[in-house]
XYZ file of C-alpha atoms in Angstrom:
655
model
C 127.676 91.686 126.963
C 124.528 89.779 127.431
C 121.918 89.119 124.774
C 118.268 89.320 125.528
C 115.958 86.820 123.964
C 114.228 88.119 120.908
C 110.721 87.795 122.405
C 111.787 90.137 125.212
C 113.032 92.705 122.716
C 109.727 92.494 120.899
C 107.869 92.938 124.172
C 109.943 95.967 125.110
C 109.316 97.525 121.688
C 105.603 96.896 121.959
C 105.541 98.699 125.280
C 107.171 101.899 124.015
C 105.780 102.028 120.401
C 102.234 101.536 119.090
C 101.777 98.388 117.084
C 101.848 99.098 113.289
C 98.555 98.636 111.599
C 98.464 95.770 109.162
C 97.852 96.820 105.543
C 95.701 93.785 105.106
C 92.618 93.062 107.191
C 91.326 89.554 107.358
C 87.706 89.055 106.470
C 85.822 85.828 106.068
C 83.768 87.000 103.083
C 85.093 88.744 99.941
C 83.095 91.488 98.281
C 80.872 90.568 95.373
C 83.100 92.294 92.775
C 86.241 90.445 93.811
C 84.334 87.202 94.104
C 82.983 87.510 90.553
C 86.471 88.343 89.273
C 87.978 85.433 91.234
C 90.704 87.635 92.787
C 91.841 88.145 96.373
C 89.816 90.761 98.252
C 92.026 93.075 100.356
C 89.682 95.016 102.695
C 90.412 98.497 103.943
C 91.213 99.134 107.575
C 88.079 101.255 107.764
C 85.014 99.013 107.561
C 83.095 101.871 105.949
C 85.561 102.154 103.071
C 85.646 99.844 99.978
C 88.338 97.277 99.525
C 91.566 98.299 97.831
C 90.609 96.823 94.433
C 87.143 98.393 94.341
C 88.581 101.740 95.429
C 91.192 101.611 92.694
C 88.748 100.567 89.955
C 85.907 102.750 91.285
C 83.646 99.753 91.787
C 80.783 99.291 94.177
C 82.060 97.259 97.109
C 79.320 95.150 98.673
C 79.832 92.260 101.088
C 77.093 89.698 100.769
C 77.586 86.206 102.175
C 74.624 84.883 100.183
C 76.023 86.134 96.863
C 76.923 83.458 94.299
C 79.513 84.111 91.651
C 78.117 84.421 88.131
C 80.183 82.215 85.830
C 81.142 83.080 82.280
C 78.919 80.307 81.082
C 75.917 81.847 82.886
C 76.598 85.206 81.294
C 76.802 83.608 77.869
C 73.565 81.759 78.467
C 71.867 85.000 79.415
C 73.252 86.596 76.268
C 71.979 83.730 74.139
C 68.536 84.033 75.711
C 68.519 87.758 75.039
C 69.482 87.186 71.398
C 66.830 84.519 71.140
C 64.147 86.891 72.447
C 65.252 89.543 69.965
C 65.000 87.047 67.093
C 61.549 85.996 68.222
C 60.498 89.630 68.363
C 61.804 90.206 64.862
C 60.032 87.080 63.623
C 56.734 88.127 65.176
C 57.072 91.667 63.819
C 57.576 90.355 60.297
C 54.622 87.967 60.494
C 52.305 90.651 59.085
C 54.255 90.801 55.854
C 53.239 88.914 52.742
C 56.270 86.648 52.990
C 55.980 83.646 55.305
C 57.247 84.303 58.770
C 60.108 82.414 60.334
C 59.563 80.844 63.699
C 62.733 80.463 65.688
C 62.648 77.873 68.399
C 65.405 76.888 70.759
C 67.425 73.978 69.499
C 67.189 70.725 71.347
C 70.670 69.796 70.141
C 73.769 70.507 72.194
C 74.773 74.162 72.125
C 78.413 73.463 71.407
C 80.096 71.975 68.409
C 83.688 71.044 67.789
C 85.009 72.670 64.629
C 88.507 71.286 64.838
C 91.323 70.231 67.104
C 91.592 72.314 70.254
C 94.811 74.269 70.599
C 97.077 73.175 73.423
C 96.515 76.393 75.350
C 92.752 76.379 75.050
C 90.462 74.625 77.461
C 87.940 72.267 76.014
C 85.035 74.280 77.392
C 85.911 77.309 75.282
C 86.738 75.706 71.977
C 84.555 75.971 68.903
C 81.204 76.746 70.420
C 78.184 78.265 68.794
C 74.536 78.472 69.640
C 72.070 77.166 67.114
C 68.519 78.011 66.142
C 66.471 75.468 64.297
C 64.542 77.035 61.400
C 61.111 75.675 60.609
C 60.662 77.454 57.295
C 62.655 78.336 54.226
C 64.140 81.432 55.807
C 66.832 80.951 58.418
C 69.152 82.964 60.572
C 72.830 82.037 60.552
C 73.762 80.892 64.038
C 76.401 82.906 65.880
C 79.635 80.999 66.251
C 82.294 82.880 68.174
C 81.742 82.019 71.838
C 78.019 82.605 71.336
C 78.637 86.257 70.453
C 75.955 87.831 68.291
C 76.498 87.959 64.564
C 77.431 91.350 63.149
C 76.187 91.181 59.579
C 77.359 93.832 57.170
C 74.182 95.771 56.516
C 73.953 98.885 54.378
C 73.825 102.078 56.393
C 70.351 103.551 56.288
C 71.871 107.050 56.481
C 74.399 106.457 53.713
C 74.241 108.778 50.774
C 73.631 107.581 47.211
C 76.750 106.400 45.441
C 78.520 109.149 43.558
C 79.432 108.643 39.900
C 83.086 107.775 39.304
C 85.382 107.268 36.364
C 88.499 105.191 35.857
C 90.765 106.424 33.097
C 87.854 107.988 31.137
C 85.650 104.904 31.695
C 82.491 106.306 33.369
C 80.486 104.583 36.094
C 77.177 106.031 37.192
C 76.005 105.879 40.792
C 73.443 103.231 39.890
C 76.114 101.122 38.209
C 78.318 101.309 41.281
C 75.434 100.298 43.556
C 74.676 97.415 41.198
C 78.231 96.053 41.220
C 78.623 96.458 44.983
C 75.347 94.655 45.567
C 76.391 91.774 43.302
C 79.736 91.497 45.059
C 78.290 91.226 48.561
C 75.531 88.880 47.394
C 77.656 86.467 45.368
C 81.353 86.805 46.260
C 81.783 88.274 49.734
C 81.079 85.048 51.632
C 84.067 83.320 49.974
C 86.530 85.944 51.284
C 84.763 88.197 53.843
C 87.609 90.637 54.479
C 85.787 93.806 53.392
C 83.993 95.151 56.455
C 82.303 98.244 54.952
C 79.599 98.156 52.305
C 79.308 101.875 51.649
C 80.742 102.566 48.150
C 81.450 106.234 48.916
C 83.385 105.461 52.105
C 85.185 102.627 50.349
C 86.360 104.950 47.568
C 87.474 107.628 50.035
C 89.384 105.064 52.081
C 91.049 103.114 49.250
C 90.242 103.614 45.543
C 92.091 100.385 44.708
C 89.749 98.362 46.920
C 86.760 100.166 45.413
C 87.702 99.273 41.838
C 88.720 95.752 42.831
C 85.234 95.092 44.200
C 83.740 96.290 40.927
C 86.185 94.099 38.975
C 85.290 90.976 40.965
C 81.543 91.477 40.537
C 81.912 92.321 36.843
C 83.490 88.936 36.165
C 79.950 87.527 35.881
C 77.697 90.562 35.961
C 79.409 93.095 33.693
C 77.094 95.398 31.766
C 79.660 95.646 28.976
C 81.871 92.958 27.449
C 84.837 95.342 27.468
C 84.627 95.999 31.210
C 86.497 92.932 32.521
C 89.537 93.290 30.207
C 89.646 97.019 30.931
C 89.424 96.676 34.712
C 91.895 93.796 34.867
C 94.550 95.852 33.072
C 93.915 99.037 35.045
C 93.858 97.274 38.404
C 96.974 95.299 37.544
C 98.766 98.579 36.906
C 97.467 100.128 40.128
C 98.369 97.084 42.225
C 102.023 96.997 41.272
C 102.208 100.770 41.690
C 100.714 100.459 45.183
C 103.335 97.900 46.244
C 105.938 100.665 46.169
C 103.893 102.899 48.466
C 105.105 101.730 51.871
C 103.470 101.181 54.282
C 100.549 99.418 52.672
C 97.220 100.075 54.339
C 94.961 97.275 55.496
C 92.522 98.251 52.736
C 95.205 97.812 50.065
C 96.003 94.410 51.545
C 92.314 93.485 51.329
C 92.200 94.555 47.683
C 95.157 92.308 46.861
C 93.528 89.434 48.760
C 90.490 89.759 46.493
C 92.716 89.829 43.416
C 94.498 86.646 44.529
C 91.110 85.025 45.149
C 89.744 86.010 41.718
C 92.891 86.431 39.686
C 93.065 88.311 36.395
C 91.684 86.336 33.432
C 94.907 86.609 31.479
C 96.943 84.828 34.165
C 98.720 81.646 33.124
C 100.433 78.923 35.076
C 103.848 80.544 35.302
C 102.734 84.192 35.094
C 100.191 83.966 37.893
C 100.912 87.058 40.055
C 99.287 85.564 43.158
C 102.535 84.195 44.575
C 104.346 87.530 44.367
C 101.363 89.514 45.614
C 100.574 87.231 48.558
C 104.199 87.263 49.698
C 104.345 91.068 49.497
C 101.191 91.642 51.532
C 102.259 89.031 54.084
C 105.249 91.182 54.980
C 103.116 94.322 54.827
C 100.653 92.785 57.283
C 103.465 91.923 59.685
C 104.696 95.523 59.558
C 101.223 96.716 60.506
C 101.055 94.246 63.372
C 97.680 92.828 62.340
C 99.051 89.328 62.892
C 98.487 90.073 66.583
C 94.757 90.377 65.958
C 94.821 94.022 66.976
C 94.222 96.919 64.626
C 96.220 99.421 66.658
C 98.946 97.519 68.464
C 101.108 100.108 70.250
C 104.333 98.300 69.414
C 103.576 98.562 65.694
C 102.141 102.108 65.672
C 105.054 104.472 65.288
C 106.268 106.911 62.678
C 104.518 106.267 59.391
C 102.804 103.202 60.855
C 99.997 104.880 62.782
C 97.382 102.143 62.847
C 93.852 102.883 63.986
C 92.012 99.913 62.499
C 89.509 97.890 64.449
C 90.495 94.547 65.910
C 87.747 92.922 63.850
C 89.135 94.319 60.578
C 92.672 93.254 61.509
C 91.576 89.744 62.448
C 89.566 89.188 59.263
C 92.412 90.486 57.089
C 94.986 88.294 58.819
C 92.725 85.267 58.477
C 92.140 85.948 54.775
C 95.865 86.397 54.242
C 96.601 83.026 55.823
C 94.024 81.330 53.610
C 95.279 82.959 50.412
C 98.985 82.484 51.152
C 98.633 78.787 51.912
C 96.322 78.189 48.933
C 98.766 79.889 46.577
C 101.670 77.889 48.014
C 99.721 74.666 47.453
C 98.645 75.155 43.854
C 101.939 76.781 42.818
C 103.952 73.987 44.473
C 106.014 76.335 46.650
C 107.145 76.000 50.287
C 104.702 77.514 52.781
C 105.255 81.109 53.825
C 106.515 81.529 57.386
C 104.772 83.305 60.288
C 101.395 81.915 59.278
C 98.774 80.212 61.452
C 99.882 81.748 64.715
C 97.901 82.016 67.941
C 95.624 84.662 66.435
C 94.459 82.152 63.832
C 94.026 79.481 66.483
C 91.854 81.857 68.499
C 89.613 82.333 65.462
C 89.376 78.594 64.879
C 88.648 77.976 68.554
C 85.966 80.662 68.525
C 87.762 82.835 71.088
C 87.062 86.201 69.468
C 84.842 89.008 70.792
C 83.053 89.262 67.456
C 81.256 86.931 65.097
C 83.235 84.898 62.565
C 81.228 82.772 60.086
C 81.615 79.051 60.616
C 82.459 78.488 56.943
C 85.333 80.954 57.172
C 86.642 79.196 60.278
C 86.429 75.809 58.559
C 88.468 77.090 55.608
C 91.043 78.345 58.091
C 91.185 74.898 59.694
C 91.571 73.289 56.263
C 94.405 75.566 55.178
C 96.119 75.233 58.515
C 96.221 71.482 58.053
C 97.508 71.890 54.479
C 100.307 74.025 55.874
C 101.082 71.218 58.315
C 101.068 68.645 55.498
C 103.386 70.615 53.217
C 105.930 71.186 55.970
C 106.087 67.481 56.777
C 106.335 66.483 53.118
C 109.106 69.016 52.479
C 111.056 67.624 55.424
C 110.617 64.119 54.019
C 111.790 65.222 50.583
C 115.020 66.513 52.103
C 116.000 62.908 52.817
C 114.429 61.084 49.868
C 113.493 61.598 46.241
C 109.881 60.701 46.990
C 107.298 60.691 49.740
C 106.889 57.693 52.008
C 103.445 56.123 51.806
C 103.549 55.592 55.565
C 103.882 59.346 56.173
C 101.025 60.093 53.798
C 98.869 57.487 55.526
C 99.556 59.056 58.928
C 98.621 62.490 57.580
C 95.460 61.070 56.067
C 94.499 59.467 59.390
C 95.068 62.785 61.158
C 92.838 64.554 58.675
C 90.120 61.951 59.166
C 89.980 62.986 62.812
C 89.911 66.703 62.037
C 87.364 66.269 59.256
C 85.090 64.344 61.588
C 85.128 67.336 63.923
C 84.624 70.157 61.425
C 82.232 68.358 59.063
C 79.461 67.644 61.517
C 75.787 67.580 60.633
C 75.747 71.365 60.824
C 78.394 71.748 58.106
C 76.975 72.680 54.724
C 77.884 71.213 51.347
C 80.512 73.860 50.653
C 82.302 73.055 53.919
C 82.354 69.367 53.008
C 83.649 70.245 49.549
C 86.563 72.220 51.047
C 87.329 69.258 53.310
C 87.421 66.989 50.243
C 89.990 69.286 48.640
C 92.274 68.818 51.634
C 91.875 65.051 51.443
C 92.937 65.079 47.793
C 95.881 67.348 48.561
C 97.091 64.700 50.996
C 96.401 61.692 48.778
C 98.134 63.332 45.836
C 101.466 62.522 47.487
C 100.774 58.811 47.014
C 101.543 59.491 43.352
C 105.101 60.548 44.291
C 106.340 57.318 45.921
C 109.768 56.950 47.430
C 112.109 54.321 45.945
C 111.325 50.721 46.830
C 107.584 51.152 47.041
C 105.163 48.238 46.840
C 103.266 48.203 43.494
C 100.183 46.659 45.078
C 100.098 49.214 47.891
C 100.681 52.010 45.381
C 97.718 50.828 43.320
C 95.379 50.850 46.306
C 96.457 54.311 47.401
C 96.215 55.873 43.937
C 92.808 54.328 43.290
C 91.628 55.983 46.512
C 92.945 59.288 45.243
C 91.049 58.722 42.002
C 87.773 58.173 43.846
C 88.372 61.320 45.899
C 88.999 63.309 42.714
C 85.794 61.943 41.174
C 83.854 62.901 44.308
C 85.262 66.432 44.104
C 84.050 66.865 40.536
C 80.588 65.560 41.416
C 80.402 67.820 44.460
C 81.398 70.843 42.399
C 78.613 70.163 39.923
C 76.064 69.671 42.707
C 77.131 72.931 44.339
C 76.810 74.677 41.017
C 73.211 73.535 40.726
C 72.429 74.772 44.234
C 74.380 78.023 44.636
C 75.988 78.656 41.206
C 79.309 77.715 42.744
C 81.262 77.479 39.493
C 80.181 80.976 38.504
C 81.759 82.509 41.610
C 84.497 79.994 42.430
C 87.791 81.356 43.702
C 90.990 80.855 41.751
C 92.566 78.520 44.379
C 89.461 76.334 44.304
C 89.603 76.245 40.514
C 93.236 75.131 40.662
C 92.228 72.371 43.081
C 89.638 71.220 40.548
C 92.405 71.207 37.958
C 94.434 68.902 40.201
C 91.443 66.568 40.494
C 91.096 66.586 36.705
C 94.768 65.755 36.258
C 94.350 62.736 38.547
C 91.471 61.522 36.353
C 93.424 61.966 33.149
C 96.551 60.337 34.550
C 94.483 57.261 35.335
C 93.113 57.292 31.778
C 96.580 56.947 30.297
C 97.807 54.303 32.774
C 97.711 50.578 33.315
C 95.231 51.063 36.184
C 92.333 51.378 33.755
C 91.925 47.618 33.971
C 90.760 48.119 37.571
C 88.299 50.918 36.759
C 85.062 51.294 34.896
C 86.081 52.885 31.622
C 82.742 54.585 31.004
C 82.688 56.062 34.498
C 86.243 57.349 34.127
C 85.529 58.887 30.720
C 82.385 60.444 32.173
C 84.436 62.015 34.979
C 86.890 63.356 32.398
C 84.016 64.821 30.395
C 82.688 66.410 33.591
C 86.041 68.107 34.054
C 85.790 69.624 30.576
C 82.288 70.862 31.336
C 83.382 72.325 34.684
C 86.223 74.289 33.119
C 83.898 75.680 30.483
C 81.459 76.861 33.143
C 84.241 78.437 35.215
C 85.520 80.432 32.233
C 84.496 84.101 32.185
C 86.010 85.368 28.916
C 87.369 83.747 25.800
C 90.959 82.626 26.102
C 91.234 82.679 29.889
C 92.975 79.905 31.782
C 89.884 77.743 32.459
C 88.925 77.829 28.784
C 92.439 76.830 27.729
C 92.411 73.971 30.203
C 89.003 72.843 28.956
C 90.262 72.763 25.368
C 93.386 70.849 26.366
C 91.366 68.312 28.372
C 88.893 67.888 25.521
C 91.666 67.295 23.006
C 93.319 64.697 25.211
C 90.003 62.953 25.863
C 89.284 62.661 22.153
C 92.831 61.458 21.589
C 92.251 58.785 24.224
C 89.057 57.707 22.466
C 90.711 57.654 19.040
C 92.307 54.460 17.653
C 95.757 56.076 17.401
C 96.418 56.447 21.117
C 99.850 55.127 22.123
C 99.949 51.514 23.216
C 102.518 52.361 25.914
C 99.741 53.877 28.029
C 98.579 50.419 29.013
C 101.936 49.769 30.677
C 102.431 53.021 32.621
C 101.918 53.583 36.318
C 100.137 56.857 37.140
C 102.982 58.305 39.169
C 104.263 61.880 39.057
C 107.903 61.538 39.960
C 109.186 64.255 37.608
C 108.367 67.158 39.949
C 108.563 65.872 43.536
C 109.735 69.191 44.990
C 106.728 71.034 43.555
C 104.596 69.308 46.187
C 100.969 68.715 45.177
C 101.353 70.825 42.037
C 103.813 68.234 40.728
C 100.923 66.101 39.414
C 99.653 68.998 37.287
C 103.116 69.766 35.922
C 103.735 66.091 35.231
C 100.472 65.876 33.268
C 101.418 68.847 31.108
C 104.832 67.398 30.331
C 103.285 64.047 29.387
C 100.719 65.809 27.218
C 103.630 67.359 25.375
C 104.990 63.906 24.565
C 101.485 62.744 23.657
C 101.229 65.628 21.229
C 104.547 64.672 19.646
C 103.348 61.077 19.255
C 100.061 62.298 17.901
C 101.829 64.447 15.325
C 103.952 61.503 14.162
C 100.841 59.311 13.893
C 99.138 62.003 11.924
C 101.996 62.282 9.464
C 102.107 58.489 9.046
C 98.370 58.259 8.360
C 98.591 61.191 6.027
C 101.217 59.440 3.938
C 99.125 56.292 3.805
C 95.793 57.894 2.943
C 96.839 60.617 0.573
C 98.278 59.592 -2.763
C 98.761 63.089 -4.133
C 100.149 66.183 -2.510
C 97.777 68.786 -1.268
C 96.685 71.416 -3.770
C 98.601 74.684 -3.677
C 97.128 77.660 -1.870
C 96.595 80.990 -3.674
C 98.872 79.908 -6.497
C 101.986 80.032 -4.372
C 102.966 76.485 -5.221
C 103.405 75.701 -1.531
C 101.659 72.664 -0.164
C 99.415 72.873 2.876
C 98.842 70.253 5.514
C 95.424 68.793 6.143
C 94.158 67.845 9.591
C 92.741 64.371 9.447
C 89.387 63.973 11.218
C 89.743 62.248 14.552
C 93.522 62.624 14.731
C 93.936 66.076 16.248
C 90.334 66.911 17.141
C 89.374 70.546 17.574
C 93.012 71.610 17.330
C 92.059 74.898 15.744
C 90.343 75.837 18.994
C 93.517 75.479 21.059
C 95.610 78.514 21.942
C 98.949 76.818 21.462
C 100.799 79.751 23.046
C 99.696 78.074 26.277
C 102.628 75.713 25.747
C 105.131 78.557 25.854
C 104.871 78.354 29.630
C 106.714 75.029 29.510
C 108.979 75.776 26.553
C 106.879 73.690 24.202
C 107.989 74.398 20.670
C 105.547 72.304 18.710
C 102.052 72.834 17.424
C 99.631 70.947 15.211
C 100.277 70.896 11.517
C 98.853 73.882 9.712
C 98.952 76.224 12.733
C 101.913 78.440 11.986
C 101.828 80.933 13.582
C 99.804 79.591 16.524
C 96.216 80.646 16.934
C 95.827 83.588 19.352
C 92.635 83.550 21.352
C 93.338 86.828 23.124
C 92.068 88.843 20.136
C 94.315 91.822 20.644
C 94.732 91.566 24.414
C 98.256 91.951 25.708
C 99.775 88.649 26.690
């Protein structure tokens, strides 16, 4: 048996059978559609027919050798020019009004701005870009930020019907009242947590009554038409919230309502009874069940059975971003480990500006700040697993990292509120200097803690400046208020330490007085947490200025080693515990001075024959103004003399 060479076999086959037509025809030039898409063009065997891709996608197949591919950057530039022409048209159309017109001119500055560190999977050309328009008058348009996409402001629907009157447990609200509260919310509060994407009160009520009443509660904190409205709404909404948690699955609107509650918590909340931790953890799991962590409002893998999601991608993305901000903020000020599954690729896409819709730059900066706080807490917790304190070297490395990030996000385009939020992150890092690991250097500790003191002082000054400009303290969120409390605790810890010899006493006392004033301005009703804190700070400050302050303060280092595993909140808890001991010392000093100054017992009261105690001026100043039930949170069983039972500032409100 002889074998023929393979070429001969191929030749014989070619003689008897027609050659098969190749499924792919070579062509020197791709069609314009495939060239723009940067994919391989597979022409049809018939020159008159479109290529396989154009035929499949029903595209126009044109072969043009002179055609140049339009890049994504060119398309974005065209879009920016179109938006610019629209703005100029709007500005020229409004020039006939009595108000001064706004002339929008193209910015001569670079059109891109780094808002943070680029994610590993993102190219540098697509990260944190936004076009800018330079205003030349008082009015200004907010520049679009997400890959130069146009802003989609929440404007009231011109065809929306007037708000219908509603009632909540026999408490009536007219349509005008509802419009008033909704308007105040979107004017004063919405920018701090922009998760609500619909401004129509009627649609909001039909979609989620809990979200509807929550919006009214938030706006009534400062703009209530009745003094009884805030206590009433806080109790009713509290009841509805915990009832809604049992109604699984939670809707995205219920999650948004709870996000607003965690941002502006109920006035009666205390340190240990703050519901934000429980609520944020519950809605974090609810959000994962809905699949909104993917950035999609109707992800097919999460839409089954009861979970039929038909939300928009924009609503899902905003809710997931707000949830990340709230969850990390609550973990920080409560001193709890960070919640898992946060700050995933969806969040990084928002920070990088890779979303098909507009996201405000301030919201993206807060996301960047909280993402870094999450990074800090994880590293510190890992360090605490091996030591009873935090290494100053680790804190210094984290601070250097934040300096780089802050330099990117706090550019010249960042406003004062963005810089304030960046300062809060800096303090949250520096606070760990006050929890040194064993064997620390006293001189190095002093330098680090003094830097933390100056950061805390800057935060208080910035808060007051923001309040003068935008009434910041009137609308401040609860996490931001707790950060101010941390800054105040740093100031007061320095007051009762040996480091006062390195500081200007008048400047430090002035910063402490500013903290008292800030808490008073943040307070919305009598007896709420900010008012209690203000009274406690004021009492301590007057105790510090009195001649009976303990001499041991001059020998103490301002460390907070009693609560190292409560992370940054350990400084606040340490202050409260030390204030308890200060109160005990103050009580003993009071009794000693009372024995020295009073020769006769106090006169009996109402003929009972029982003696009463007298508060000496300057010893326990303003003690009658303190709600001493505040100390029940830390099992404090003492109160000033003469206050038995303790004074209740709730005036009938349930504790």
